[in-house]
Coordinates of C-alpha atoms in Angstrom, one line a residue:
M1 CA 67.8 -190.9 -53.0
T2 CA 69.5 -194.4 -53.6
E3 CA 73.2 -194.6 -53.2
I4 CA 75.1 -196.8 -55.7
P5 CA 77.1 -199.6 -54.3
Q6 CA 80.8 -199.6 -55.0
S7 CA 80.7 -202.9 -56.8
H8 CA 77.9 -201.7 -59.2
R9 CA 79.2 -198.2 -60.1
P10 CA 80.3 -197.9 -63.8
S11 CA 83.7 -196.9 -64.7
P12 CA 83.8 -193.1 -64.9
V13 CA 83.3 -191.8 -68.5
G14 CA 84.8 -188.4 -69.2
L15 CA 82.7 -185.9 -71.2
D16 CA 85.6 -185.5 -73.7
D17 CA 85.8 -189.3 -74.3
L18 CA 82.0 -189.3 -75.0
L19 CA 82.2 -186.5 -77.5
G20 CA 85.2 -188.0 -79.2
G21 CA 83.6 -191.3 -79.6
M22 CA 80.5 -189.6 -80.8
R23 CA 82.2 -187.6 -83.6
T24 CA 83.6 -190.8 -85.2
G25 CA 80.3 -192.4 -85.8
L26 CA 77.9 -189.5 -86.8
D27 CA 75.9 -190.0 -90.0
S28 CA 76.0 -187.5 -92.7
G29 CA 72.7 -186.0 -91.9
L30 CA 74.3 -183.8 -89.1
S31 CA 77.8 -182.8 -88.8
A32 CA 79.7 -183.5 -85.7
Q33 CA 80.2 -179.8 -85.1
G34 CA 76.5 -179.3 -85.3
R35 CA 75.6 -182.1 -82.7
V36 CA 78.3 -181.0 -80.3
H37 CA 77.1 -177.4 -80.6
S38 CA 73.5 -178.6 -79.8
L39 CA 74.8 -180.6 -76.8
L40 CA 76.8 -177.7 -75.4
Q41 CA 73.8 -175.4 -76.0
A42 CA 71.6 -177.9 -74.1
V43 CA 74.0 -178.0 -71.2
L44 CA 74.2 -174.1 -71.0
T45 CA 70.4 -174.0 -71.1
I46 CA 70.0 -176.5 -68.4
G47 CA 72.5 -174.8 -66.1
G48 CA 71.0 -171.4 -66.6
D49 CA 68.5 -171.8 -63.8
L50 CA 68.5 -172.8 -60.1
D51 CA 64.7 -173.9 -59.9
L52 CA 64.9 -177.7 -59.9
A53 CA 61.6 -178.3 -61.6
T54 CA 62.7 -176.0 -64.5
V55 CA 66.1 -177.7 -64.7
L56 CA 64.6 -181.2 -64.8
R57 CA 62.1 -180.2 -67.6
R58 CA 64.8 -178.5 -69.6
L59 CA 66.9 -181.6 -69.3
T60 CA 64.1 -183.9 -70.5
E61 CA 63.2 -181.5 -73.4
A62 CA 66.9 -181.3 -74.5
A63 CA 67.3 -185.0 -74.6
A64 CA 64.3 -185.3 -76.8
Q65 CA 65.5 -182.7 -79.2
L66 CA 69.0 -184.0 -79.4
T67 CA 67.8 -187.6 -80.2
G68 CA 64.7 -186.8 -82.2
A69 CA 62.5 -188.6 -79.7
R70 CA 58.8 -188.1 -79.9
Y71 CA 58.3 -188.8 -76.1
A72 CA 60.7 -188.3 -73.2
G73 CA 60.3 -188.7 -69.4
L74 CA 62.4 -188.2 -66.2
G75 CA 61.8 -190.1 -63.1
V76 CA 63.0 -188.7 -59.8
I77 CA 63.8 -191.3 -57.3
D78 CA 62.7 -191.0 -53.7
D79 CA 64.1 -192.5 -50.5
D80 CA 62.4 -195.8 -51.1
G81 CA 63.7 -196.4 -54.6
G82 CA 60.5 -195.5 -56.4
F83 CA 59.5 -192.4 -58.4
A84 CA 58.8 -189.4 -56.2
E85 CA 58.0 -187.4 -59.4
F86 CA 57.7 -188.0 -63.1
I87 CA 58.2 -185.3 -65.7
P88 CA 56.7 -186.2 -69.2
V89 CA 57.4 -184.5 -72.4
G90 CA 55.7 -184.8 -75.7
M91 CA 52.3 -185.7 -74.6
T92 CA 49.3 -183.4 -75.2
R93 CA 47.2 -182.5 -72.2
N94 CA 44.4 -184.7 -73.2
Q95 CA 46.9 -187.7 -73.4
S96 CA 48.2 -186.8 -70.0
E97 CA 44.7 -186.6 -68.5
R98 CA 43.7 -190.0 -69.9
I99 CA 46.7 -191.8 -68.1
N100 CA 45.2 -193.0 -64.7
R101 CA 48.6 -193.0 -62.9
F102 CA 52.2 -191.9 -63.4
P103 CA 55.1 -194.6 -63.7
H104 CA 56.5 -195.8 -60.3
G105 CA 60.0 -196.9 -61.7
L106 CA 59.0 -200.6 -61.9
G107 CA 59.5 -203.2 -64.7
V108 CA 61.5 -202.1 -67.7
L109 CA 61.7 -198.5 -66.3
G110 CA 63.7 -199.7 -63.3
V111 CA 66.3 -201.7 -65.4
P112 CA 68.6 -198.6 -65.9
L113 CA 68.5 -197.9 -62.2
H114 CA 69.3 -201.4 -61.0
A115 CA 71.8 -202.1 -63.8
R116 CA 73.4 -198.6 -63.4
T117 CA 73.9 -198.5 -67.2
A118 CA 71.9 -197.3 -70.3
L119 CA 69.3 -199.6 -71.9
R120 CA 68.4 -199.4 -75.6
L121 CA 65.6 -201.5 -77.0
S122 CA 64.2 -201.7 -80.5
D123 CA 60.8 -202.7 -79.0
L124 CA 60.4 -202.3 -75.2
R125 CA 57.4 -204.6 -75.3
E126 CA 59.7 -207.6 -75.9
H127 CA 61.8 -207.0 -72.8
P128 CA 61.2 -209.8 -70.2
D129 CA 60.5 -206.9 -67.5
F130 CA 57.8 -205.1 -69.5
R131 CA 54.6 -205.0 -67.5
G132 CA 52.3 -203.3 -69.9
F133 CA 51.2 -199.6 -70.4
P134 CA 48.8 -197.9 -67.9
E135 CA 45.3 -197.2 -69.1
G136 CA 45.2 -194.3 -71.5
H137 CA 48.9 -194.6 -72.3
P138 CA 50.0 -194.1 -76.0
Q139 CA 51.7 -197.2 -77.5
M140 CA 55.5 -197.0 -77.7
T141 CA 58.3 -199.2 -79.3
S142 CA 61.8 -197.9 -79.5
F143 CA 63.3 -197.1 -76.1
L144 CA 66.4 -195.6 -74.5
G145 CA 66.9 -195.3 -70.8
V146 CA 69.8 -193.6 -69.1
P147 CA 70.5 -193.2 -65.3
I148 CA 71.2 -189.7 -64.0
Q149 CA 73.9 -189.6 -61.4
V150 CA 74.7 -186.8 -59.1
R151 CA 78.1 -187.5 -57.6
D152 CA 77.7 -191.0 -55.9
E153 CA 73.9 -190.9 -55.8
V154 CA 71.3 -191.9 -58.4
F155 CA 69.0 -189.0 -58.8
G156 CA 66.7 -190.5 -61.5
N157 CA 66.3 -192.1 -64.9
L158 CA 65.8 -190.4 -68.2
Y159 CA 63.7 -192.2 -70.8
L160 CA 63.3 -191.5 -74.4
T161 CA 60.8 -193.5 -76.8
E162 CA 59.6 -193.3 -80.5
K163 CA 62.5 -192.0 -82.4
A164 CA 61.7 -190.0 -85.5
N165 CA 60.9 -191.7 -88.7
G166 CA 60.4 -195.1 -86.9
R167 CA 64.1 -195.6 -86.5
E168 CA 65.9 -197.1 -83.4
F169 CA 68.1 -195.3 -81.1
D170 CA 71.7 -195.9 -81.8
G171 CA 75.0 -195.7 -79.9
E172 CA 75.4 -192.1 -80.9
D173 CA 72.1 -191.3 -79.2
E174 CA 73.1 -193.1 -76.1
A175 CA 76.4 -191.4 -76.1
M176 CA 74.7 -188.0 -76.5
V177 CA 72.1 -188.5 -73.7
T178 CA 74.7 -190.0 -71.4
A179 CA 76.9 -187.0 -72.0
L180 CA 73.9 -184.6 -71.3
A181 CA 73.0 -186.5 -68.1
T182 CA 76.6 -186.4 -66.9
A183 CA 77.0 -182.7 -67.6
A184 CA 73.5 -182.1 -66.1
G185 CA 74.4 -183.7 -62.8
V186 CA 76.2 -180.7 -61.5
A187 CA 73.3 -178.4 -62.4
I188 CA 70.8 -180.7 -60.8
E189 CA 72.8 -180.9 -57.5
N190 CA 73.0 -177.0 -57.4
A191 CA 69.3 -176.7 -58.1
R192 CA 68.5 -179.3 -55.5
L193 CA 70.7 -177.6 -52.9
Y194 CA 69.2 -174.1 -53.6
E195 CA 65.7 -175.7 -53.4
E196 CA 66.4 -177.3 -50.1
A197 CA 67.9 -174.0 -48.7
R198 CA 64.8 -172.0 -49.9
L199 CA 62.4 -174.4 -48.4
R200 CA 64.4 -174.5 -45.1
E201 CA 64.3 -170.7 -45.0
R202 CA 60.5 -170.7 -45.6
W203 CA 60.0 -173.4 -42.8
L204 CA 62.1 -171.4 -40.4
A205 CA 60.3 -168.2 -41.1
A206 CA 57.0 -170.0 -40.6
S207 CA 58.2 -171.7 -37.3
T208 CA 59.5 -168.2 -36.0
E209 CA 56.2 -166.6 -36.9
I210 CA 54.1 -169.2 -35.0
T211 CA 56.3 -169.1 -32.0
T212 CA 56.1 -165.4 -31.9
R213 CA 52.4 -165.3 -32.1
L214 CA 51.9 -167.9 -29.4
L215 CA 54.4 -166.4 -27.0
S216 CA 52.9 -162.9 -27.5
G217 CA 49.4 -164.0 -26.4
A218 CA 47.8 -164.9 -29.7
D219 CA 44.7 -167.2 -29.5
S220 CA 45.9 -170.9 -29.9
E221 CA 43.0 -171.6 -32.4
E222 CA 44.1 -168.7 -34.6
V223 CA 47.7 -169.9 -34.7
L224 CA 46.7 -173.5 -35.5
V225 CA 44.5 -172.3 -38.5
H226 CA 47.6 -170.3 -39.7
M227 CA 49.9 -173.3 -39.1
A228 CA 47.7 -175.5 -41.3
R229 CA 47.7 -172.8 -44.0
Q230 CA 51.5 -172.5 -44.0
A231 CA 52.0 -176.3 -44.0
R232 CA 49.8 -176.6 -46.9
E233 CA 51.3 -173.9 -49.0
I234 CA 55.0 -174.6 -48.2
G235 CA 54.6 -178.4 -48.3
G236 CA 52.8 -178.2 -51.7
A237 CA 49.7 -179.9 -50.4
D238 CA 46.1 -179.4 -51.5
T239 CA 44.6 -179.8 -48.1
A240 CA 45.9 -179.7 -44.5
V241 CA 44.0 -180.8 -41.5
V242 CA 45.0 -180.4 -37.7
L243 CA 43.6 -183.5 -35.8
L244 CA 43.3 -183.1 -32.0
P245 CA 42.1 -185.5 -29.2
D246 CA 38.8 -184.6 -27.6
S247 CA 38.1 -185.6 -24.0
R248 CA 34.4 -186.0 -24.8
A249 CA 35.1 -188.9 -27.1
R250 CA 38.2 -190.8 -25.9
G251 CA 40.0 -192.9 -28.6
H252 CA 39.3 -190.5 -31.4
L253 CA 41.1 -187.6 -33.1
F254 CA 38.9 -184.8 -34.5
A255 CA 39.5 -182.5 -37.4
E256 CA 39.5 -179.2 -35.5
F257 CA 41.2 -176.9 -38.1
A258 CA 41.7 -177.3 -41.8
D259 CA 42.9 -175.3 -44.8
G260 CA 42.2 -175.9 -48.4
P261 CA 39.3 -176.2 -50.9
I262 CA 37.3 -178.8 -48.8
A263 CA 38.2 -177.4 -45.3
Q264 CA 34.7 -176.7 -44.3
E265 CA 33.5 -180.2 -45.3
V266 CA 36.2 -182.0 -43.2
L267 CA 35.9 -180.0 -40.1
G268 CA 34.4 -182.0 -37.1
T269 CA 35.0 -185.4 -38.7
S270 CA 36.8 -188.0 -36.5
V271 CA 39.3 -190.9 -36.9
A272 CA 39.8 -193.6 -34.5
I273 CA 43.2 -193.7 -32.7
H274 CA 43.3 -197.5 -32.6
D275 CA 44.6 -199.3 -35.6
T276 CA 44.8 -196.2 -37.9
A277 CA 47.8 -194.4 -39.4
C278 CA 46.7 -191.3 -37.6
G279 CA 46.6 -193.3 -34.4
R280 CA 50.1 -194.6 -35.0
V281 CA 51.6 -191.2 -35.5
F282 CA 49.8 -189.7 -32.6
A283 CA 51.0 -192.6 -30.3
S284 CA 54.6 -192.8 -31.6
G285 CA 55.4 -189.3 -32.3
E286 CA 57.1 -190.2 -35.6
P287 CA 56.0 -188.9 -39.1
E288 CA 54.5 -191.4 -41.6
S289 CA 53.9 -191.1 -45.4
I290 CA 50.8 -192.7 -47.0
A291 CA 51.1 -193.8 -50.6
D292 CA 47.3 -193.6 -51.4
L293 CA 44.8 -192.1 -49.0
R294 CA 42.1 -193.8 -51.0
H295 CA 43.1 -197.0 -49.4
A296 CA 43.6 -195.7 -45.9
N297 CA 41.4 -195.6 -43.0
C298 CA 41.1 -191.8 -43.2
P299 CA 37.4 -190.8 -43.6
M300 CA 37.9 -187.1 -44.1
L301 CA 40.1 -187.5 -47.2
T302 CA 39.5 -191.2 -48.3
Q303 CA 36.4 -190.6 -50.5
R304 CA 37.3 -187.2 -51.8
G305 CA 39.8 -188.0 -54.5
Y306 CA 43.0 -187.7 -52.5
G307 CA 46.1 -189.9 -53.0
P308 CA 49.5 -189.1 -51.5
G309 CA 49.3 -188.3 -47.8
L310 CA 51.7 -187.2 -45.1
L311 CA 51.1 -187.5 -41.3
V312 CA 53.2 -185.4 -39.0
P313 CA 52.9 -185.3 -35.1
L314 CA 52.5 -182.0 -33.3
G315 CA 55.0 -182.1 -30.5
T316 CA 57.7 -184.4 -29.4
P317 CA 57.5 -188.3 -28.8
G318 CA 55.9 -189.0 -25.6
N319 CA 54.2 -185.5 -25.6
T320 CA 52.2 -185.4 -28.8
R321 CA 49.4 -182.8 -28.8
G322 CA 47.9 -183.7 -32.1
V323 CA 48.5 -184.8 -35.7
L324 CA 48.9 -182.7 -38.9
L325 CA 47.6 -184.4 -42.0
L326 CA 48.6 -183.1 -45.5
G327 CA 47.0 -184.6 -48.6
K328 CA 47.4 -184.2 -52.3
L329 CA 45.0 -185.1 -55.1
A330 CA 45.4 -188.5 -56.6
D331 CA 47.1 -187.6 -59.8
R332 CA 50.0 -185.8 -58.0
A333 CA 53.4 -187.1 -56.9
P334 CA 54.0 -188.2 -53.3
F335 CA 55.6 -185.9 -50.7
A336 CA 59.5 -185.9 -51.1
G337 CA 61.7 -186.8 -48.1
T338 CA 62.9 -183.3 -47.9
I339 CA 59.4 -181.9 -47.3
R340 CA 58.8 -184.8 -44.7
R341 CA 62.0 -184.0 -42.7
M342 CA 61.4 -180.2 -42.7
L343 CA 57.7 -180.5 -41.9
H344 CA 58.5 -182.8 -39.0
G345 CA 60.9 -180.3 -37.5
F346 CA 58.3 -177.4 -38.1
S347 CA 55.5 -179.4 -36.4
V348 CA 57.8 -180.4 -33.4
Q349 CA 58.8 -176.7 -32.9
A350 CA 55.1 -175.6 -33.2
G351 CA 54.1 -178.2 -30.7
V352 CA 56.7 -177.0 -28.2
A353 CA 55.6 -173.4 -28.8
L354 CA 52.0 -174.5 -28.0
E355 CA 53.1 -176.1 -24.8
L356 CA 55.1 -173.0 -23.7
A357 CA 52.2 -170.6 -24.5
E358 CA 49.8 -172.9 -22.5
A359 CA 52.1 -172.9 -19.6
R360 CA 52.4 -169.1 -19.8
R361 CA 48.6 -168.8 -19.9
D362 CA 48.3 -171.1 -16.9
T363 CA 50.7 -169.0 -14.9
E364 CA 48.7 -165.8 -15.9
R365 CA 45.5 -167.6 -14.8
I366 CA 47.0 -168.5 -11.5
V367 CA 48.0 -164.8 -10.9
V368 CA 44.4 -163.8 -11.7
L369 CA 42.9 -166.4 -9.5
E370 CA 45.2 -165.4 -6.6
E371 CA 44.2 -161.8 -7.0
R372 CA 40.5 -162.7 -7.1
D373 CA 41.0 -164.7 -3.9
R374 CA 42.8 -161.6 -2.2
I375 CA 39.9 -159.4 -3.1
A376 CA 37.3 -162.0 -1.9
K377 CA 39.1 -162.2 1.5
D378 CA 39.2 -158.4 1.7
L379 CA 35.6 -158.2 1.1
H380 CA 34.8 -160.8 3.6
D381 CA 37.2 -159.7 6.3
V382 CA 36.8 -155.9 6.0
V383 CA 33.7 -154.8 3.9
I384 CA 31.1 -157.3 5.2
Q385 CA 32.2 -157.0 8.8
R386 CA 31.9 -153.2 8.7
L387 CA 28.5 -153.4 7.1
F388 CA 27.4 -156.0 9.4
A389 CA 28.5 -153.8 12.4
S390 CA 26.7 -150.8 10.9
A391 CA 23.6 -152.8 10.6
M392 CA 23.8 -154.0 14.3
T393 CA 24.4 -150.4 15.4
L394 CA 21.3 -149.3 13.5
M395 CA 19.2 -152.2 14.9
S396 CA 20.2 -151.1 18.5
T397 CA 19.3 -147.5 17.6
V398 CA 15.8 -148.4 16.5
R399 CA 14.6 -148.9 20.1
L400 CA 15.7 -145.3 20.9
I401 CA 13.7 -143.7 18.0
T402 CA 10.3 -142.3 19.0
S403 CA 9.3 -141.1 15.5
P404 CA 7.5 -143.8 13.5
D405 CA 8.7 -142.2 10.2
A406 CA 12.3 -142.2 11.2
E407 CA 12.0 -145.7 12.6
E408 CA 10.6 -146.9 9.2
R409 CA 13.5 -145.2 7.4
V410 CA 16.1 -146.8 9.7
Q411 CA 14.5 -150.2 9.2
R412 CA 14.5 -149.8 5.5
T413 CA 18.2 -149.0 5.7
I414 CA 18.9 -152.1 7.7
D415 CA 17.1 -154.1 5.2
E416 CA 19.2 -152.6 2.4
L417 CA 22.4 -153.3 4.3
D418 CA 21.1 -157.0 4.7
G419 CA 20.6 -157.3 1.0
T420 CA 23.9 -155.7 0.2
I421 CA 25.7 -158.2 2.5
R422 CA 23.9 -161.1 0.7
E423 CA 25.1 -159.8 -2.7
I424 CA 28.6 -159.2 -1.5
R425 CA 28.6 -162.9 -0.3
S426 CA 27.5 -164.0 -3.6
T427 CA 30.2 -161.8 -5.2
I428 CA 32.8 -163.6 -2.9
F429 CA 31.6 -167.0 -4.0
A430 CA 31.8 -165.9 -7.7
L431 CA 35.4 -164.5 -7.2
Q432 CA 36.5 -167.8 -5.5
H433 CA 34.7 -170.1 -7.9
P434 CA 34.7 -168.3 -11.2
P435 CA 32.2 -170.0 -13.7
S436 CA 33.9 -171.9 -16.5
R437 CA 32.9 -174.1 -19.4
Q438 CA 33.3 -177.1 -17.1
D439 CA 31.4 -175.5 -14.3
T440 CA 28.0 -177.4 -14.2
S441 CA 26.9 -176.4 -10.7
L442 CA 23.6 -174.5 -10.3
R443 CA 25.3 -171.5 -8.7
G444 CA 27.8 -171.3 -11.4
R445 CA 25.1 -171.6 -14.2
I446 CA 22.9 -168.8 -12.4
L447 CA 26.0 -166.4 -12.2
E448 CA 26.8 -167.2 -15.8
L449 CA 23.3 -166.6 -16.9
A450 CA 23.1 -163.2 -15.0
E451 CA 26.4 -162.1 -16.5
N452 CA 25.4 -163.0 -20.1
T453 CA 22.3 -160.8 -19.8
A454 CA 24.3 -157.7 -18.7
H455 CA 24.6 -156.5 -22.3
S456 CA 21.0 -156.7 -23.1
L457 CA 20.0 -155.2 -19.7
G458 CA 22.4 -152.3 -20.0
C459 CA 23.8 -153.0 -16.6
H460 CA 25.3 -155.8 -14.6
P461 CA 22.7 -157.3 -12.3
G462 CA 23.3 -157.8 -8.7
V463 CA 23.1 -161.5 -7.7
S464 CA 22.4 -162.9 -4.2
L465 CA 22.7 -166.6 -3.5
D466 CA 21.7 -167.9 -0.1
G467 CA 21.4 -171.4 1.3
P468 CA 22.4 -174.9 0.0
I469 CA 21.4 -174.2 -3.6
D470 CA 23.7 -176.9 -5.3
A471 CA 23.0 -179.5 -2.6
S472 CA 19.3 -179.3 -2.2
V473 CA 17.9 -178.3 -5.7
P474 CA 17.2 -181.3 -8.0
D475 CA 18.3 -181.0 -11.6
D476 CA 14.7 -180.7 -13.0
I477 CA 13.8 -178.0 -10.7
G478 CA 17.1 -176.3 -11.4
E479 CA 16.4 -176.2 -15.1
Q480 CA 13.0 -174.7 -14.5
L481 CA 14.7 -172.1 -12.2
L482 CA 17.2 -171.2 -15.0
A483 CA 14.5 -171.0 -17.6
V484 CA 12.3 -168.7 -15.3
L485 CA 15.4 -166.4 -14.6
G486 CA 16.2 -166.2 -18.2
E487 CA 12.7 -165.2 -19.2
G488 CA 12.4 -162.8 -16.4
L489 CA 15.6 -161.0 -17.1
S490 CA 14.6 -161.0 -20.8
N491 CA 11.3 -159.2 -19.9
V492 CA 13.2 -156.6 -17.9
A493 CA 15.5 -155.9 -20.9
R494 CA 12.6 -155.5 -23.3
H495 CA 10.0 -153.6 -21.2
A496 CA 11.4 -152.1 -17.9
D497 CA 13.9 -149.6 -19.1
A498 CA 15.7 -150.2 -15.7
T499 CA 19.2 -149.0 -14.7
E500 CA 19.5 -151.4 -11.7
V501 CA 18.5 -155.1 -11.6
H502 CA 18.8 -157.3 -8.6
V503 CA 18.5 -161.2 -8.6
S504 CA 18.0 -163.2 -5.4
V505 CA 18.0 -167.0 -5.2
S506 CA 17.5 -168.5 -1.8
V507 CA 16.8 -172.1 -0.4
E508 CA 15.3 -171.7 3.1
E509 CA 13.6 -174.0 5.6
T510 CA 9.9 -173.4 6.2
S511 CA 9.2 -175.8 8.8
T512 CA 10.2 -176.3 12.3
T513 CA 11.3 -179.8 11.5
G514 CA 13.9 -178.5 9.2
R515 CA 13.0 -180.7 6.3
A516 CA 10.3 -178.6 4.5
T517 CA 12.3 -176.4 2.1
T518 CA 11.4 -173.8 -0.4
L519 CA 13.3 -172.4 -3.4
T520 CA 12.6 -168.7 -4.1
L521 CA 13.7 -166.5 -7.0
T522 CA 13.2 -162.8 -6.8
I523 CA 13.9 -160.3 -9.6
T524 CA 13.8 -156.7 -8.7
D525 CA 14.2 -153.6 -10.9
N526 CA 13.9 -149.9 -10.8
G527 CA 12.3 -149.5 -14.2
V528 CA 8.8 -148.2 -15.4
G529 CA 6.9 -150.9 -13.5
L530 CA 3.9 -153.0 -14.6
S531 CA 1.4 -151.2 -16.8
E532 CA -2.2 -151.4 -16.1
G533 CA -4.0 -153.8 -18.5
G534 CA -0.8 -154.5 -20.4
R535 CA 0.1 -157.8 -22.1
R536 CA 1.3 -160.4 -19.5
S537 CA 1.8 -163.6 -21.6
G538 CA 5.5 -163.8 -20.4
L539 CA 4.4 -163.6 -16.8
R540 CA 1.7 -166.1 -17.3
N541 CA 4.3 -168.6 -18.5
L542 CA 6.3 -168.0 -15.3
D543 CA 3.1 -168.6 -13.2
E544 CA 2.3 -171.9 -15.1
R545 CA 5.8 -173.2 -14.5
A546 CA 5.5 -172.5 -10.8
Q547 CA 2.1 -174.2 -10.4
A548 CA 3.4 -177.2 -12.3
L549 CA 5.9 -177.6 -9.4
G550 CA 3.4 -176.9 -6.7
G551 CA 4.4 -173.4 -6.2
G552 CA 3.3 -169.8 -7.0
F553 CA 4.3 -166.7 -8.6
T554 CA 3.6 -163.1 -8.0
A555 CA 4.4 -159.9 -10.0
R556 CA 3.9 -156.5 -8.3
R557 CA 5.0 -152.8 -8.6
G558 CA 8.1 -151.9 -6.4
E559 CA 7.5 -149.7 -3.3
V560 CA 9.2 -146.7 -5.0
A561 CA 9.5 -147.8 -8.7
G562 CA 10.0 -150.7 -10.9
T563 CA 8.7 -154.3 -10.6
V564 CA 9.2 -157.3 -8.2
L565 CA 8.9 -160.8 -9.4
V566 CA 8.7 -163.5 -7.0
W567 CA 8.8 -167.2 -8.1
R568 CA 8.6 -169.8 -5.3
V569 CA 8.4 -173.6 -5.4
P570 CA 8.8 -176.3 -2.9
V571 CA 11.8 -178.7 -2.9
P572 CA 11.1 -182.4 -2.3
D573 CA 12.2 -183.6 1.1
D574 CA 14.2 -186.4 -0.4
A575 CA 16.3 -184.0 -2.2
V576 CA 17.5 -182.1 0.8
P577 CA 20.4 -183.6 2.6
P578 CA 20.4 -183.7 6.4
P579 CA 21.7 -180.8 8.2
D580 CA 24.9 -182.5 9.2
S581 CA 25.9 -183.0 5.6
F582 CA 26.6 -179.4 4.8

């Protein structure tokens, strides 16, 4: 809103003075009483609603009716002195659609604003500031422009053109419209305050809801989608996009979340941070308006018929987490300053809530990791030691057993205890180093693959990892190992009908020199076992993979039940670090 300097303000004109002067010069076509009645009725109509858009349209329609104008328009001034909104009256829908842009308050339309007085012209085309009509605009001649003041501020300009019967607007029309604009000022201010209060209430409610969701443990992605929807609806935009940085492509912001008719089309598109409006907002933490997205470096909306845009940072200056982009279609008015200020406060609060929620999740994650570490220590210091002591006791007892059958059973128990100890050690490793999206180690990928197959297997497979797997297995052999493990577990899930599955991966030296190393994968289950003469195309594939690496593959029935798959390949000597590097 533009404030009127003291030196340019017109002397105050009372409504009674205007009406009195109007009564003295009325023509015989309409009595003074009739015109005054129409004016008062118009004032009552305008003040009968608190919705600003309704008040402005009623004001424009009343001015046209009182003066007999064919066309009328009201331009609402924004913080930069141009039109934030223009309300036309008298044009058909087809006429409005043919106009390629609405007025911006320049040329002859800006004279009433800058002169702070009414302007009457018999032919506006002869005025020195006339700049022509936009494409598709109807031709107009007679013109009356009156500024609308709300206390000490200029709210906008009221325009009337094409008086009935080809006549010109006269002093009575000017007095009538000036009186109407003066009386409507209070109604406009009340409606504006009501609209701002209502918007503020909606923004506060949306901010509270987002903060509550985040701090109650809701997923951040779900909350950001909801935030985009709320910003689009309350801000009156056609599309809202949440842009976030991505560590995989530094120097770019990516459209991670969106809401609106083209949401699915813009997701995943990127914009450079350097030398773009989005980048400036992300770096500075300050909001920025874009007059026309069609001329901005914003690929996601530039070529899709969008005009006015608004960029708002998520977070506070110096700690910006992303950018919220709002866009309107090209034929719509720009975002008002009120929307910009309220949306900025909304996004700052949302950014702070995201930071607090992330800090809370980090704290919870630390608690979980500490508990996992405690369990791992208990397994290592208590459980494994007891199992190891039991195994040692049984080994010393074997020499005292005279029955071959009893000796075989005790030895089998010792082997099972040894396997259990290996699996517990793998579990300890998994507890202390939980696999994550960033965990690219071979151990982590083996554990993750085994865990992901638990649903299809119907049980959680036991996993035993032994030896320097990450340090000694090259990437190409590691990929083959993962492929074989996935295919082997898939075969168990489809054919074995097992209730127990064990996976063992070991790297062991097979030479006295200590440099010849073998990678062995063993998959054991207690299912139905291999059928005689059954299809073995899947097993043949595992054998071919082993032979291609110079190794071998065997598949046999278990001693009691089920199947035992053993896939063994050599590891090149140059891939194995010397012993002192472990």
